[in-house]
XYZ file of N, CA, C and O in Angstrom:
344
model
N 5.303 -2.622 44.050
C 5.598 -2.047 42.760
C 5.915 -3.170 41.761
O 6.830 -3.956 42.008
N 5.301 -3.250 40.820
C 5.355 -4.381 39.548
C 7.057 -4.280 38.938
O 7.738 -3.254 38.918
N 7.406 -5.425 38.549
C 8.580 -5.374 38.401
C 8.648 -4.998 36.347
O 8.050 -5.776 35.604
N 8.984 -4.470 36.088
C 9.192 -3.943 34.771
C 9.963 -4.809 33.761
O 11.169 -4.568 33.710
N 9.500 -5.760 32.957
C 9.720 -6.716 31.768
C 10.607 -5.993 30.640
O 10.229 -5.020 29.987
N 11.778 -6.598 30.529
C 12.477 -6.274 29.291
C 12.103 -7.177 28.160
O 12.388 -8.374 28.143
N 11.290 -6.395 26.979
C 11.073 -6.759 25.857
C 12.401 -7.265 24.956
O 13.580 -7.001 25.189
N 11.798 -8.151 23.749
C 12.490 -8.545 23.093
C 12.886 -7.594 22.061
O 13.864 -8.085 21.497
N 12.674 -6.785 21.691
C 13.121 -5.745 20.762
C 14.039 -4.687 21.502
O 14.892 -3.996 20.944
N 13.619 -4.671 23.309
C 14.737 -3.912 23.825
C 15.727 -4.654 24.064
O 16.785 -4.046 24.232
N 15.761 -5.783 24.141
C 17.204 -6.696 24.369
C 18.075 -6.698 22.809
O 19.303 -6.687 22.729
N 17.358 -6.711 21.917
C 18.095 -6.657 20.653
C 18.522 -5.338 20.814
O 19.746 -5.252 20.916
N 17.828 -4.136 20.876
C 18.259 -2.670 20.346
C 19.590 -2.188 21.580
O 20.365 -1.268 21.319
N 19.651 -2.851 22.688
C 20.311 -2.324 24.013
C 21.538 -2.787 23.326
O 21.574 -3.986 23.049
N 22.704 -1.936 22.953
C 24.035 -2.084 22.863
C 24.118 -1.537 21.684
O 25.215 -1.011 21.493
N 23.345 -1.456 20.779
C 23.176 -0.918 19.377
C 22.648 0.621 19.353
O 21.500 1.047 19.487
N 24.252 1.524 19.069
C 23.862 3.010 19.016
C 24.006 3.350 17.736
O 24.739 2.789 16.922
N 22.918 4.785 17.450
C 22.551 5.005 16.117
C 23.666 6.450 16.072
O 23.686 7.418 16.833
N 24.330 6.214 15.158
C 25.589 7.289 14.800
C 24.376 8.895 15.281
O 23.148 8.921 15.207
N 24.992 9.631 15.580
C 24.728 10.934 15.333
C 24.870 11.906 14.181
O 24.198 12.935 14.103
N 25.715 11.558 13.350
C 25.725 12.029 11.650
C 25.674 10.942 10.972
O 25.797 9.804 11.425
N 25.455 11.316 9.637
C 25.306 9.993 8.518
C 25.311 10.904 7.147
O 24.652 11.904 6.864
N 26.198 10.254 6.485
C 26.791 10.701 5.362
C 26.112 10.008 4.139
O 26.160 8.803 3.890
N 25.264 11.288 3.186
C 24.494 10.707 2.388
C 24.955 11.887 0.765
O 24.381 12.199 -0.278
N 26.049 12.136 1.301
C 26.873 12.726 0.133
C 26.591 11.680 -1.240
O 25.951 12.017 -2.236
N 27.151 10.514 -1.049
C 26.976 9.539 -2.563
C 26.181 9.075 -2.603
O 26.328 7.943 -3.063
N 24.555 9.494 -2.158
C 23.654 8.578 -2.187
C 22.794 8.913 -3.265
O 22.708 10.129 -3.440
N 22.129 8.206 -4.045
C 21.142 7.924 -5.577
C 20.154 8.095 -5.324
O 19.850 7.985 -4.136
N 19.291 8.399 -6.154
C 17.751 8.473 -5.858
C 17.590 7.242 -6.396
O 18.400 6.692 -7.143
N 16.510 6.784 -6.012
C 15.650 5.584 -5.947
C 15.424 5.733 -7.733
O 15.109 6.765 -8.326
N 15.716 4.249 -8.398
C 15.420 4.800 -9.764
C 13.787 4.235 -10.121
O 13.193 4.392 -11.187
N 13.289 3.550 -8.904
C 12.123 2.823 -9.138
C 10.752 4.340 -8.290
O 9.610 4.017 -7.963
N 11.248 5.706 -8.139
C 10.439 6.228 -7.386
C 9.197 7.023 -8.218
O 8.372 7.852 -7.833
N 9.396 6.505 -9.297
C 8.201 7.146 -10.685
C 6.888 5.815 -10.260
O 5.663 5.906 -10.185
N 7.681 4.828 -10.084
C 6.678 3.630 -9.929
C 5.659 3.505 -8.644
O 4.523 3.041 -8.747
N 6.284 4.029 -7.311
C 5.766 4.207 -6.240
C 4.048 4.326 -5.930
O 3.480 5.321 -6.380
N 3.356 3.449 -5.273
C 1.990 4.078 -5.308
C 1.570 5.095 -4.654
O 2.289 5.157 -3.657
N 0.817 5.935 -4.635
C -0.170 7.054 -4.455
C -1.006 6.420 -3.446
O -1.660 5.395 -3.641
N -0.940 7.242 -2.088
C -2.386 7.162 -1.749
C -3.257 8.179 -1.799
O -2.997 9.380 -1.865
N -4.516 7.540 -1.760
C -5.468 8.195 -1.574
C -6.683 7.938 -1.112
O -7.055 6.791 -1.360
N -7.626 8.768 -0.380
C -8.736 8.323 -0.272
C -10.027 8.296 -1.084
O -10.514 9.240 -1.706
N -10.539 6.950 -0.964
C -11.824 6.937 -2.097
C -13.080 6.397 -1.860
O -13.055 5.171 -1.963
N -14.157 6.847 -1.585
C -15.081 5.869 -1.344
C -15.650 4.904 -1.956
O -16.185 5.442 -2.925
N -15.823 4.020 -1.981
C -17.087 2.516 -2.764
C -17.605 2.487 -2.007
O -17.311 2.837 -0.864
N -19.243 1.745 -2.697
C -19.978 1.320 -2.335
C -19.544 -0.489 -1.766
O -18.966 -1.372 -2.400
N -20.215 -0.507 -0.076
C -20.012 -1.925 0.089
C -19.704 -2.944 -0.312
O -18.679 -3.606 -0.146
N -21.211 -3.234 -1.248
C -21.041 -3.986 -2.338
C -19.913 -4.106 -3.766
O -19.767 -4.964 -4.637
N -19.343 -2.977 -3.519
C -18.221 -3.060 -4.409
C -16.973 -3.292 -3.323
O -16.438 -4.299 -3.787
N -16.650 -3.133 -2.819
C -15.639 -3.301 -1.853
C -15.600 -5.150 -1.726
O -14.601 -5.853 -1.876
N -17.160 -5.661 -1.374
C -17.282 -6.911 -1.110
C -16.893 -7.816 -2.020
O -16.402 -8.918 -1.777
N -17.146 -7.276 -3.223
C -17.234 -7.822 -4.480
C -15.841 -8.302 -4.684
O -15.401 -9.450 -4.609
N -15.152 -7.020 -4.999
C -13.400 -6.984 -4.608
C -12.477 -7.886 -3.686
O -11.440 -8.461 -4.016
N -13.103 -7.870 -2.455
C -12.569 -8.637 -1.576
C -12.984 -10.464 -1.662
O -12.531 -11.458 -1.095
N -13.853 -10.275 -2.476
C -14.157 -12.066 -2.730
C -13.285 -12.793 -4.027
O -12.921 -13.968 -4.066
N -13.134 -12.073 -4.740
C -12.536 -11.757 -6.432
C -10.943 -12.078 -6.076
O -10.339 -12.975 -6.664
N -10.281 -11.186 -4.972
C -9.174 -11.292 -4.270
C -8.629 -12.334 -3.471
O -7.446 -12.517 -3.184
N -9.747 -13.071 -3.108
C -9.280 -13.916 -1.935
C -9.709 -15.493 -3.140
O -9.379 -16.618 -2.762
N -10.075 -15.394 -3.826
C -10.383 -16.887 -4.843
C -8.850 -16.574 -6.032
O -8.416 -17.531 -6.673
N -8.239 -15.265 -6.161
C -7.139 -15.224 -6.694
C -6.022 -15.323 -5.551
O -5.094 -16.106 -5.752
N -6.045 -14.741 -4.622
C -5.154 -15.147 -3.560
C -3.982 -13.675 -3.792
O -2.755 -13.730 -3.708
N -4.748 -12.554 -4.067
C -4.270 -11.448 -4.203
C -4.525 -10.159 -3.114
O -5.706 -10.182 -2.767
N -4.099 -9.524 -2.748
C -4.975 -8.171 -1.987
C -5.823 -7.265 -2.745
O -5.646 -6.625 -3.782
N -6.823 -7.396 -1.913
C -8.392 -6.645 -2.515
C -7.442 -5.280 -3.152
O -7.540 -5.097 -4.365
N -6.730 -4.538 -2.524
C -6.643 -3.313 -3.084
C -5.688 -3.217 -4.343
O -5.640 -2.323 -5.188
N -4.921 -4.407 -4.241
C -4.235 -4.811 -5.173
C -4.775 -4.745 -6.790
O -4.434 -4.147 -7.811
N -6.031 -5.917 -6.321
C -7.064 -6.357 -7.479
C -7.563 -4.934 -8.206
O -7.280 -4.625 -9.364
N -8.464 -4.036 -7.170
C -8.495 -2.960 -7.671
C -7.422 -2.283 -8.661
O -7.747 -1.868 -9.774
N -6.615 -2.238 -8.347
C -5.699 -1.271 -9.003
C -5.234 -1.615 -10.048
O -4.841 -0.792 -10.875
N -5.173 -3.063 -10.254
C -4.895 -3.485 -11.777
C -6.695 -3.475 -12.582
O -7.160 -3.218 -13.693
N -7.047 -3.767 -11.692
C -8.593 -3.308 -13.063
C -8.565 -2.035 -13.235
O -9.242 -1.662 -14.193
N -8.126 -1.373 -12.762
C -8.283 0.392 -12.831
C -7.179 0.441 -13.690
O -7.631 0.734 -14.796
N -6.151 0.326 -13.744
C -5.152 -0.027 -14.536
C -5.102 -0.128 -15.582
O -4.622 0.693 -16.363
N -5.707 -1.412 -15.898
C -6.301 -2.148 -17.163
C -7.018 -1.084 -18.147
O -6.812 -0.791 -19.325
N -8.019 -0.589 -17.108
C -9.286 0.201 -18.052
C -8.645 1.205 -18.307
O -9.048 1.592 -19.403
N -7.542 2.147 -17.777
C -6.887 3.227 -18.236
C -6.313 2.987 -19.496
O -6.797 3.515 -20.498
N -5.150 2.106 -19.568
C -4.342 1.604 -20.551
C -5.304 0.999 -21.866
O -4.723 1.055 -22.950
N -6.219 0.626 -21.881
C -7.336 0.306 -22.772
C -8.173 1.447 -23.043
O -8.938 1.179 -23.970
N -8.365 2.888 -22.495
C -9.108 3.810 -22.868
C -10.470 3.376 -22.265
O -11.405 4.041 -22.713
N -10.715 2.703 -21.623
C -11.803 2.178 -21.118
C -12.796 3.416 -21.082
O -12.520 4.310 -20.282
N -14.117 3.574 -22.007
C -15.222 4.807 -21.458
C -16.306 3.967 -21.007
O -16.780 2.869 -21.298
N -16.527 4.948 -20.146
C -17.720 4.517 -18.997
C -19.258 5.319 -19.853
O -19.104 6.481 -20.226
N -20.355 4.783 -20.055
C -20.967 5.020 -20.405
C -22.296 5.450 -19.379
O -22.869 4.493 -18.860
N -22.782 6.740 -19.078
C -23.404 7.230 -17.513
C -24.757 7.697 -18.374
O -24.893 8.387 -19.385
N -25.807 6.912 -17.392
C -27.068 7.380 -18.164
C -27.801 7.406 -16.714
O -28.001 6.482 -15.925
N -28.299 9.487 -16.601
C -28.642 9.561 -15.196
C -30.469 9.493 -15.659
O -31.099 9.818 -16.666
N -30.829 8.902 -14.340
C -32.435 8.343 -14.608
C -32.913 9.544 -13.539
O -34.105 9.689 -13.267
């Protein structure tokens, strides 16, 4: 029978008990929770995804990051998209 390894997260957590009540009578709401992001799911095309992720990594930002301030941007600017179906 294999002898069973005590992890390092169980050696930290072993002696450390989590109360059974917790008192959240005086507690605040988060005043930053208007700011919070949204997920959601969205599809792109590859090539836009790729595009993103190259744009991101020569700024030294996260691709989804990058996104969201150009999306951002174009909101706050009124940005119109101009769609001409062929």
């Amino acid at each position: 029978m294999p002898v069973r390894r005590i992890g390092e997260n169980e050696k930290l957590m072993k002696g450390t008990d989590m109360r059974d009540n917790y008192d959240f009578s005086e507690s605040v709401k988060n005043p930053y929770a208007k700011k919070l992001k949204k997920q959601v799911t969205i599809r792109l095309d590859e090539d836009t995804v790729a595009y993103f992720k190259n744009l991101a990594e020569k700024k030294d930002l996260p691709y989804q990051s990058l996104i969201n301030l150009y999306l951002r941007d174009c909101a706050q600017s009124h940005k119109d998209l101009k769609i001409e179906w062929q």
